[in-house]
Coordinates of C-alpha atoms in Angstrom, one line a residue:
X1 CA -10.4 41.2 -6.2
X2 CA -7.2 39.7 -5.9
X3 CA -5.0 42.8 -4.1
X4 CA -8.4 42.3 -1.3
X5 CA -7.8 38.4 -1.4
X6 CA -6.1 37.1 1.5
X7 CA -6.7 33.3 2.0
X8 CA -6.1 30.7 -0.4
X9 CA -9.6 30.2 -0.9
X10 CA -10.1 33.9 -1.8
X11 CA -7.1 33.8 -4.5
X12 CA -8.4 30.7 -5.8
X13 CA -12.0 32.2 -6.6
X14 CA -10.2 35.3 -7.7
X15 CA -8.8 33.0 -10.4
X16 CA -11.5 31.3 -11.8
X17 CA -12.9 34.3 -13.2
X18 CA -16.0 33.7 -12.8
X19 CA -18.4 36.3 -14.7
X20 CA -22.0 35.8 -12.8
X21 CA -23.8 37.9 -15.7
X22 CA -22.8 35.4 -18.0
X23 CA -24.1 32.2 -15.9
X24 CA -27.9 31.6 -16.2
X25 CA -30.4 31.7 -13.4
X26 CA -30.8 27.5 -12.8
X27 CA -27.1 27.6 -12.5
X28 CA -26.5 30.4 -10.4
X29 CA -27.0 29.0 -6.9
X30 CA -24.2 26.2 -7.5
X31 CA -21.9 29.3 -8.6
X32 CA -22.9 31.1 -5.2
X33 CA -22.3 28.4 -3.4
X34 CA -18.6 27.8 -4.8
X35 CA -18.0 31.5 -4.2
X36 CA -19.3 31.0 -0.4
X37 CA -17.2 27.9 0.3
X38 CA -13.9 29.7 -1.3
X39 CA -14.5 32.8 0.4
X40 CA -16.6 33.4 3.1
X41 CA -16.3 29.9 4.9
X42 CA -13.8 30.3 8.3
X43 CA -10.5 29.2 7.6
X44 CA -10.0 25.7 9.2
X45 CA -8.3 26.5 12.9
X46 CA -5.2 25.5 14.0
X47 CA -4.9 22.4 14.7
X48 CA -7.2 21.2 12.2
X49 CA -7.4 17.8 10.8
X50 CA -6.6 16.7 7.6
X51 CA -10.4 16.6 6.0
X52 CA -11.0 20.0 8.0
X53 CA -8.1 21.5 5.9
X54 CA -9.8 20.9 2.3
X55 CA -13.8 20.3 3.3
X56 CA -14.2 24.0 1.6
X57 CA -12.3 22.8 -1.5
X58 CA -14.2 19.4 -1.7
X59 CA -17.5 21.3 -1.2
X60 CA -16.5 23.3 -4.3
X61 CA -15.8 20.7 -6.7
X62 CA -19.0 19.0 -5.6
X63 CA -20.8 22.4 -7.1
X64 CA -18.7 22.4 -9.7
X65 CA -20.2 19.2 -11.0
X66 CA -23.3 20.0 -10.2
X67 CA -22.9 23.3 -12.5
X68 CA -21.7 21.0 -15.1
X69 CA -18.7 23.3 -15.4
X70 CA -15.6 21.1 -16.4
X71 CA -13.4 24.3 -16.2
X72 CA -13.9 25.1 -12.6
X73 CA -12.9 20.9 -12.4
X74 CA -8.8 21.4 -12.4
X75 CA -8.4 24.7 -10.8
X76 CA -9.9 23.7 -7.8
X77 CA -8.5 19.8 -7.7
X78 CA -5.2 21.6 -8.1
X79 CA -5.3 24.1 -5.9
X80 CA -2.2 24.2 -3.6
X81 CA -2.7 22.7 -0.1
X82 CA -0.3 23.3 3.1
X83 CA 0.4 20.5 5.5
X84 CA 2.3 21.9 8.9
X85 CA 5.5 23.2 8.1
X86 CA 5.8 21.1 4.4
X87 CA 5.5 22.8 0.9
X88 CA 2.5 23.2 -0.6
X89 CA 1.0 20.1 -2.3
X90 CA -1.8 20.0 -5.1
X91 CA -5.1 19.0 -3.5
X92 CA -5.4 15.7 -5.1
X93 CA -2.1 15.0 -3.9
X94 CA -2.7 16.2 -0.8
X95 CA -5.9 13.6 -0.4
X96 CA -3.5 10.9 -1.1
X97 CA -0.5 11.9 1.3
X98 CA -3.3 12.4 3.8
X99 CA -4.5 9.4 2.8
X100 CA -8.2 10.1 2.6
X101 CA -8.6 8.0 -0.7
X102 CA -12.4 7.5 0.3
X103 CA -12.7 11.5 0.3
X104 CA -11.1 10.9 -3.5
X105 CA -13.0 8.3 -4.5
X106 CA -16.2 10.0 -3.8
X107 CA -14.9 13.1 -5.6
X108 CA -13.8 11.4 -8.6
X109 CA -17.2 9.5 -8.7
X110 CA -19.0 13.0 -8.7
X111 CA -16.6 14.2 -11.8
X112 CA -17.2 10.7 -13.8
X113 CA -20.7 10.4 -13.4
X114 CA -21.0 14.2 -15.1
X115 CA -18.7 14.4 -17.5
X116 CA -17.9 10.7 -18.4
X117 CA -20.8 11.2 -21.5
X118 CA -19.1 14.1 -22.8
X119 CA -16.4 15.1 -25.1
X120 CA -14.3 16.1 -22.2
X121 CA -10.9 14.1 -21.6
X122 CA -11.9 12.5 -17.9
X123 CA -8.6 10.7 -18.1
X124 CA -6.7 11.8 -15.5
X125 CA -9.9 11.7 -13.4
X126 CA -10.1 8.2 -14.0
X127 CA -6.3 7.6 -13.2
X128 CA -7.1 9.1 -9.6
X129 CA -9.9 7.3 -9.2
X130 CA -7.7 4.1 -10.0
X131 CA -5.3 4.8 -7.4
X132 CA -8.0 6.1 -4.5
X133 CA -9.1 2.8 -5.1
X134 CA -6.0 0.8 -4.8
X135 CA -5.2 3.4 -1.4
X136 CA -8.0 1.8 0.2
X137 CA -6.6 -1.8 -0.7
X138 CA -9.5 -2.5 -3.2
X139 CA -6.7 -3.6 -5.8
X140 CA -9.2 -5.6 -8.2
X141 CA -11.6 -2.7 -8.7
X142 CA -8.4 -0.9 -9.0
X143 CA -7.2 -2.8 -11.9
X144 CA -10.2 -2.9 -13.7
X145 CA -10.1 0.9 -14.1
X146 CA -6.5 1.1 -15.3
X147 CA -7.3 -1.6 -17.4
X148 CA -10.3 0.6 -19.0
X149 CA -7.8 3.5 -19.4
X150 CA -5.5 1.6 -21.3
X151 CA -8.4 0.3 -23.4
X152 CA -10.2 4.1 -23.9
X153 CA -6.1 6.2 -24.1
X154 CA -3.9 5.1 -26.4
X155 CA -4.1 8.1 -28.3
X156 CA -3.1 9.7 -25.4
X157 CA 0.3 8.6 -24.7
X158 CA 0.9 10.3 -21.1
X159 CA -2.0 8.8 -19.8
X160 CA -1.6 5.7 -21.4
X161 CA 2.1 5.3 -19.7
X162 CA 0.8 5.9 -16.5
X163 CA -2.3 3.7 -16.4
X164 CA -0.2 1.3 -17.6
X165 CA 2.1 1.5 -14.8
X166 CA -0.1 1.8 -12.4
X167 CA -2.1 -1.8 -13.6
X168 CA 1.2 -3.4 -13.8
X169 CA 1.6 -2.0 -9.9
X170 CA -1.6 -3.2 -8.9
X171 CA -1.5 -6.8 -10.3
X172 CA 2.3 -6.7 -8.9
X173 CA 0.4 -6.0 -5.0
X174 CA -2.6 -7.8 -5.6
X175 CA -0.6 -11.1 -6.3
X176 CA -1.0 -11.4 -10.6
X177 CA 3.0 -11.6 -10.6
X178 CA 3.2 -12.7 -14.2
X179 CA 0.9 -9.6 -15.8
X180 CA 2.2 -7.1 -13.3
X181 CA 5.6 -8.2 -13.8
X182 CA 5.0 -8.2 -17.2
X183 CA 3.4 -4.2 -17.6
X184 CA 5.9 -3.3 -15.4
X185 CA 8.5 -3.9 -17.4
X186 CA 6.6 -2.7 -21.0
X187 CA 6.3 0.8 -19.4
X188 CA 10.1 0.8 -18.4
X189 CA 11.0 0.2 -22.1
X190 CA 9.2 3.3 -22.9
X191 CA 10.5 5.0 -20.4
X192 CA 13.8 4.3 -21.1
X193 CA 13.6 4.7 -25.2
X194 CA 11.9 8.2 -24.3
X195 CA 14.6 10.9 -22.9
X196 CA 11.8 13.7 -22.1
X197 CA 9.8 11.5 -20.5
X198 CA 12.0 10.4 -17.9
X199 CA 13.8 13.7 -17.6
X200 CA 10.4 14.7 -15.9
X201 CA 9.7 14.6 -12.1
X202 CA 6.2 12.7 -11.9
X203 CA 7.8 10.3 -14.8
X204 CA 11.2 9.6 -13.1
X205 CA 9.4 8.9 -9.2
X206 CA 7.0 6.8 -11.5
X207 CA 9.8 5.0 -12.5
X208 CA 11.7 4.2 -9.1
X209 CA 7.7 3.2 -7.9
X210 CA 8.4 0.3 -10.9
X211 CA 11.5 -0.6 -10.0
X212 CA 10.2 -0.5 -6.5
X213 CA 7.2 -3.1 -7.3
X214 CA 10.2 -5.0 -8.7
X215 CA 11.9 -5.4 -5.8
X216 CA 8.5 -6.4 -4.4
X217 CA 8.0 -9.6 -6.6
X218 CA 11.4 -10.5 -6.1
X219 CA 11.0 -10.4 -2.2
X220 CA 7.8 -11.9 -2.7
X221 CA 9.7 -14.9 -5.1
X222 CA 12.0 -15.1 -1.7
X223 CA 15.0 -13.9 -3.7
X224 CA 16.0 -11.3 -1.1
X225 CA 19.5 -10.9 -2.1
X226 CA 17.9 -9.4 -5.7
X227 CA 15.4 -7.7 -3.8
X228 CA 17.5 -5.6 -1.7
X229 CA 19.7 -5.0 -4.9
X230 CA 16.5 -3.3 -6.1
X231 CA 15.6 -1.5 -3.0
X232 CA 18.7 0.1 -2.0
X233 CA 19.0 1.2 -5.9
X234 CA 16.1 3.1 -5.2
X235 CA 16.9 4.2 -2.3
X236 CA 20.1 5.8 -3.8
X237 CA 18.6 7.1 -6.9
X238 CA 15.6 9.0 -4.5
X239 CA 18.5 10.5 -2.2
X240 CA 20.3 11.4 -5.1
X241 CA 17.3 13.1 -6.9
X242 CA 16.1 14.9 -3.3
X243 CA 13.3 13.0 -3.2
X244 CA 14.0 12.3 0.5
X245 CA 10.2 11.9 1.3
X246 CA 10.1 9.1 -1.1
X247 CA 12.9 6.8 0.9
X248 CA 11.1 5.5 3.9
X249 CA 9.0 3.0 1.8
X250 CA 12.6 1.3 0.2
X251 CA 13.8 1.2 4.7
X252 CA 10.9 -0.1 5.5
X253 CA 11.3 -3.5 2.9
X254 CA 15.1 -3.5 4.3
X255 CA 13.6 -4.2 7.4
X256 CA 10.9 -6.6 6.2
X257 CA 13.5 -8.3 4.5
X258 CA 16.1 -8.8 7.6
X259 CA 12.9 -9.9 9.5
X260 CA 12.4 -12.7 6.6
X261 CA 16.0 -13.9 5.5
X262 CA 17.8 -16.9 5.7
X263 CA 16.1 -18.8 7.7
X264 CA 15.0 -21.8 6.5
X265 CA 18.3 -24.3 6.3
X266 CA 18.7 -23.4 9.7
X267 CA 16.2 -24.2 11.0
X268 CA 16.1 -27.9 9.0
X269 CA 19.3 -28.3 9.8
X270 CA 19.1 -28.0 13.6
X271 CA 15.9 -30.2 13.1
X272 CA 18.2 -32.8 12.1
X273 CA 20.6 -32.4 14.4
X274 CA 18.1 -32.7 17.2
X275 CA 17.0 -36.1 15.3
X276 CA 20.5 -37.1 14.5
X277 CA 22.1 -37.0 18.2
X278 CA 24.0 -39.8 18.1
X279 CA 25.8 -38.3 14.0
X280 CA 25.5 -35.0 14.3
X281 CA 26.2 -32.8 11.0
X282 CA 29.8 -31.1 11.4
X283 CA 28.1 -27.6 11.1
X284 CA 28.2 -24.5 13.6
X285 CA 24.5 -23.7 14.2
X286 CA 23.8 -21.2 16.2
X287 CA 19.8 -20.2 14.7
X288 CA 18.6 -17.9 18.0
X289 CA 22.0 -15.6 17.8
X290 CA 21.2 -15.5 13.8
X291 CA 17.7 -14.8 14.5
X292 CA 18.5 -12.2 17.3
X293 CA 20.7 -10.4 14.5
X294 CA 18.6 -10.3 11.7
X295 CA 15.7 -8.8 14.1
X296 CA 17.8 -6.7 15.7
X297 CA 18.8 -5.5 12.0
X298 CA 14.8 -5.2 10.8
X299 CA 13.9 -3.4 13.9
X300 CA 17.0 -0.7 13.5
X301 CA 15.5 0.0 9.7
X302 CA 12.2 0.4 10.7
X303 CA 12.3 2.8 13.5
X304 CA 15.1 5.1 11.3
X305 CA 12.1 4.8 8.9
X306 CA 9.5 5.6 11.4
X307 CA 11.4 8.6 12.8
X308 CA 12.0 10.0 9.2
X309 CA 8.0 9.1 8.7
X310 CA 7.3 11.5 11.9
X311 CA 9.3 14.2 10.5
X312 CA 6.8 14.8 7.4
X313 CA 3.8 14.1 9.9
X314 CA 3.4 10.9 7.0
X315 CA 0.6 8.8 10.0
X316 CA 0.3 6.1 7.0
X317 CA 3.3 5.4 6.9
X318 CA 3.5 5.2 10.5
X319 CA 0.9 2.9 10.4
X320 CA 2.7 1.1 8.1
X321 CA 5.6 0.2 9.8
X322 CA 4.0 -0.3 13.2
X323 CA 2.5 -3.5 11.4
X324 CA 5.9 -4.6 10.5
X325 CA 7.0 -4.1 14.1
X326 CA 4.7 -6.4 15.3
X327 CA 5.7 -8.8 13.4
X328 CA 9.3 -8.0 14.7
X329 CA 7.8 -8.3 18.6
X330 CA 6.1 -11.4 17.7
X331 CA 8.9 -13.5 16.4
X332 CA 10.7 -12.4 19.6
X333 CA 8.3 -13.8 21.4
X334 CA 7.3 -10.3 22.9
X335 CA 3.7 -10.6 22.2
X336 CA 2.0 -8.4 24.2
X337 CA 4.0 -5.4 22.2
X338 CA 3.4 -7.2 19.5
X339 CA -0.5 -7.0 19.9
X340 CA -0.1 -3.4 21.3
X341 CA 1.2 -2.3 17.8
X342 CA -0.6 -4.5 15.8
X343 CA -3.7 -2.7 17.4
X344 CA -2.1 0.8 16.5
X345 CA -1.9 -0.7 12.9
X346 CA -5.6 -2.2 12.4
X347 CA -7.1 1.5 14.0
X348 CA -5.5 3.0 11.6
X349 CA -6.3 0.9 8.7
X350 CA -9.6 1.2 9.4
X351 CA -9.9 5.3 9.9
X352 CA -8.1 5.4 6.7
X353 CA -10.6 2.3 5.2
X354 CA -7.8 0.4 3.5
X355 CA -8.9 -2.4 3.6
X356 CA -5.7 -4.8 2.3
X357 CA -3.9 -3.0 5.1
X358 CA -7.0 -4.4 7.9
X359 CA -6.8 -8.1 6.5
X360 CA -2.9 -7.9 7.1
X361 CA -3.8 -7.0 10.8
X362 CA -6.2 -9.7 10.8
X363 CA -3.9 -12.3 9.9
X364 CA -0.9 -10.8 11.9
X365 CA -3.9 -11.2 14.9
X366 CA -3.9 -14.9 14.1
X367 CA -0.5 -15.7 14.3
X368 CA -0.1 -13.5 17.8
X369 CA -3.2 -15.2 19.2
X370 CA -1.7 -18.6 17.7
X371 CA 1.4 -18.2 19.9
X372 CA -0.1 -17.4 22.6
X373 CA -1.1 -21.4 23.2
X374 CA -4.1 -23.7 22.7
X375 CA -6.4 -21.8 24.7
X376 CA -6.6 -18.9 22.0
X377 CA -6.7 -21.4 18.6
X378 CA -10.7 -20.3 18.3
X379 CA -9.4 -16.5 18.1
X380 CA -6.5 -17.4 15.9
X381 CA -8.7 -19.0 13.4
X382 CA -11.3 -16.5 13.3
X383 CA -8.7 -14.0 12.6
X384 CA -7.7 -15.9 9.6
X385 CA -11.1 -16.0 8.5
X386 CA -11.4 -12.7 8.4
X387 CA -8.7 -11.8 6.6
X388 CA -9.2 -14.3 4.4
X389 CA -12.8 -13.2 3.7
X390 CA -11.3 -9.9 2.8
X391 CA -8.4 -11.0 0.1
X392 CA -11.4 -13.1 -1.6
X393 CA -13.5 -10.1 -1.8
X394 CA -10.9 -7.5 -2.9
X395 CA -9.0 -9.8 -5.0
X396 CA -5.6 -10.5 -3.2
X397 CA -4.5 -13.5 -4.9
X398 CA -1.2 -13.7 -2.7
X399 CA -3.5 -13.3 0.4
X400 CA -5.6 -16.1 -0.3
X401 CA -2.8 -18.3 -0.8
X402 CA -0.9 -16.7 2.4
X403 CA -4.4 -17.4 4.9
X404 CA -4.7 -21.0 3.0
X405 CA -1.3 -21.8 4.8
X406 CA -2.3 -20.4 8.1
X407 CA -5.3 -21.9 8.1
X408 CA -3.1 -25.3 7.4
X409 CA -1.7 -24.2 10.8
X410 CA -4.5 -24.2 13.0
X411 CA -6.3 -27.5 11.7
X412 CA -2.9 -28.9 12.8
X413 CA -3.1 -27.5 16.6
X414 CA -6.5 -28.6 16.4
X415 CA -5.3 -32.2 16.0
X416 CA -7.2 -32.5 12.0
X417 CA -4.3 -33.4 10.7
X418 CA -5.2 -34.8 7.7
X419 CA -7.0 -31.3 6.8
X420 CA -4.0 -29.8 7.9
X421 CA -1.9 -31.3 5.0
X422 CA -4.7 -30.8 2.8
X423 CA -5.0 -27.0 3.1
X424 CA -0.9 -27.0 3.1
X425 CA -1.1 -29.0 -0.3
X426 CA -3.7 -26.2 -1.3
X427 CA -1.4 -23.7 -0.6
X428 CA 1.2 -25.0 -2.6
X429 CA -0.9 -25.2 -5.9
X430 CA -2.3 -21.5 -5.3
X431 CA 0.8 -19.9 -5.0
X432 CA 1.9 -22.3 -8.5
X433 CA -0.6 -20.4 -10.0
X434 CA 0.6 -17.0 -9.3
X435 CA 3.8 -18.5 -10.7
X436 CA 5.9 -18.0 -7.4
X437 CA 6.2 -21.6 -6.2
X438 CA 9.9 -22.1 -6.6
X439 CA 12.9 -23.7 -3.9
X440 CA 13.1 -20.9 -1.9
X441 CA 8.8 -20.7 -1.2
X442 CA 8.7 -24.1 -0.7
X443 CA 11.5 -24.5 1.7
X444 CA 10.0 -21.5 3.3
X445 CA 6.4 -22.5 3.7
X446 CA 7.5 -25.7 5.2
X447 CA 10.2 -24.0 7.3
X448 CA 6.9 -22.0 8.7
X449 CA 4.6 -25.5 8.9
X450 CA 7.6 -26.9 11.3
X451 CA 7.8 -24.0 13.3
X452 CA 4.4 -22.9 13.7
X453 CA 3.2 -26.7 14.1
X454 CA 5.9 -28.4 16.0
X455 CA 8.4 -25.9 16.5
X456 CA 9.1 -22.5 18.6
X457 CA 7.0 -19.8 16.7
X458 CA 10.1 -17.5 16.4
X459 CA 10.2 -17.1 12.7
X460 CA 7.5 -15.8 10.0
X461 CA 7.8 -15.9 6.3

């Protein structure tokens, strides 16, 4: 069988030995049917899209389940898939490079719902179904199972380690800085204290992702100059390792940070010098030269990061950082490119149904439809809505607190004022509860109240 075998599919079936005389009659068909999907099913043409490249593998592990046969399960979830010219990748990983985490989820589901009442170690089923689910931005649901992992695993260290790391990542994104933070930094003791472990590839990228979340809290806490400590280390340690694949992510937050930085005490302090004409402060300010640098800076990191994201064919990514160039166009006042790739973005998001990546849009709509004048403040604040509606449902703590201060923001161009200050002062105490509200977010939430109220619109935080 396998000298005749010459797809994937056909060496794949070759390997599951599968002995028909053994496999009783009610059971039989699911068995046919796996043998037809592996090997007699066309080939996907070139040119195929991603889904078209492992429908036939899918449509096996759907039988599989239904044949109750856990040790078809892992063959087939691991059988090696080719993207253009790339090296092979395991299906599962493949699903998630691809990004088609609802394809995932659904297979994952399938798995659960036959095995979870047996004696077999679901596990690592679980663990992809976790992060399916915090692909498509659902990072509460996402939690929850990590959570259960850690509760159901701890006599099963490996899996223990990395459900715990992948909570602590989750809570880290979803805005529960102090847990995340917290899980984070448990796994990275163990990590540390255990030489095998981190001598082995999955364990040491799972450690830069850690130190990468990291980074994240500390941009998100506004202390850039720790956050780009973070990201360029793993940046270095990725390039170092050959990981190369794995360093757009780190170029992108270079450029998100650059868009973000220093700011704020210029802007105040050519408020008061505007105020104070008559006793100026003795300080060189030039803010639109510092601005034109910084976004000059953010918009050279993130196209070196989209061109090495075209490379590997990697369209989330792309996705990705057209969001963050909108954000670039916007505060240069360029909205209409702005809007262009901010559209790019939210198509994307929603082929892909992430859904923290569509409320993102949503807001980032807001704030280009907000610049635009008083004419589109309807749009702008059904934008907000929307993405606000979104973070409550999937549980984005930071994005509540982020679409409370932009709502803050259109009361005040609707001349409520008073509402205005309210939702501003409700900002404030949500982002005290995620434990972020220090000097640096305050001075930069009120730097963003000035400018997006009374000021220029040439800055977001």
């Amino acid at each position: 069988m396998t000298n005749n075998s010459t797809t994937p599919g056909q060496l794949l079936f070759a390997n599951l030995n599968i002995d028909f005389s053994k496999i009783s009659k009610d059971k039989r068909p699911f068995y046919i049917a796996i043998k037809y999907y592996l090997t007699v099913k066309d080939e996907p043409p070139p040119g195929a899209s991603d889904l078209e490249k492992v429908s036939r593998y899918l449509e096996s592990l759907y039988q599989a389940c239904k044949a109750e046969d856990w040790g078809l399960i892992m063959p087939i979830l691991s059988a090696p898939i080719k993207k253009s010219s790339d090296e092979p990748q395991l299906l599962y990983k493949y699903l998630e490079s691809a990004a088609l985490f609802s394809k995932l989820l659904e297979t994952t589901k399938d798995i659960i719902k036959v095995f979870q009442s047996t004696d077999t170690d679901i596990n690592f089923i679980l663990i992809l179904k976790g992060r399916a689910l915090s692909g498509m931005g659902s990072l509460g649901e996402s939690c929850k199972t990590f959570e259960n992992i850690c509760k159901q695993s701890c006599q099963n260290q490996k899996y223990y380690i990395e459900a715990k790391a992948r909570l602590g990542i989750c809570q880290v994104q979803a805005g529960i800085y102090d847990k995340g933070i917290s899980n984070i930094n448990t796994v990275i003791d163990v990590l540390k204290s255990d030489s095998l472990s981190t001598s082995e590839s999955a364990f040491f990228i799972l450690m830069t992702e850690l130190l990468e979340n990291i980074a994240f809290y500390e941009m998100a806490r506004g202390n850039f100059d720790n956050a780009i400590i973070f990201y360029s280390q793993v940046l270095d340690t990725r390039i170092m390792k050959g990981f190369v694949d794995k360093i757009i992510g780190p170029l992108v937050h270079k450029g998100i940070i650059h868009r973000r930085v220093c700011i704020p005490p210029l802007h105040w302090l050519t408020f008061l010098n505007s105020k104070l004409k008559s006793y100026p402060i003795p300080v060189k300010l030039d803010i639109h030269e510092t601005l034109r640098e910084n976004y000059k800076l953010a918009a050279h990191y993130l196209k070196e990061a989209k061109l090495k994201a075209e490379e590997i064919q990697d369209e989330t990514t792309i996705i990705w950082i057209a969001h963050h160039l909108a954000w670039v166009f916007l505060n240069q006042g360029n909205y209409a490119k702005a809007e262009e790739q901010c559209n790019i973005s939210i198509q994307g998001y929603a082929n892909f149904e992430d859904k923290r990546g569509i409320s993102d849009c949503y807001e980032q709509l807001g704030f280009i439809h907000l610049a635009k004048g008083n004419e589109f403040i309807q749009k702008a604040e059904d934008y907000f809505t929307k993405s606000l509606n979104i973070r409550e449902n999937t549980g984005s703590s930071h994005g509540i607190a982020s679409c409370t201060l932009d709502l803050a923001l259109v009361e005040w161009h609707k001349k409520q004022y008073l509402i205005s200050i309210k939702n501003l002062i409700k900002s404030f105490n949500l982002y005290q509860k995620l434990k972020i509200l220090n000097i640096s977010r305050v001075a930069r939430m009120l730097t963003l109240y000035y400018v997006w109220t009374i000021g220029n619109k040439t800055w977001t935080m």
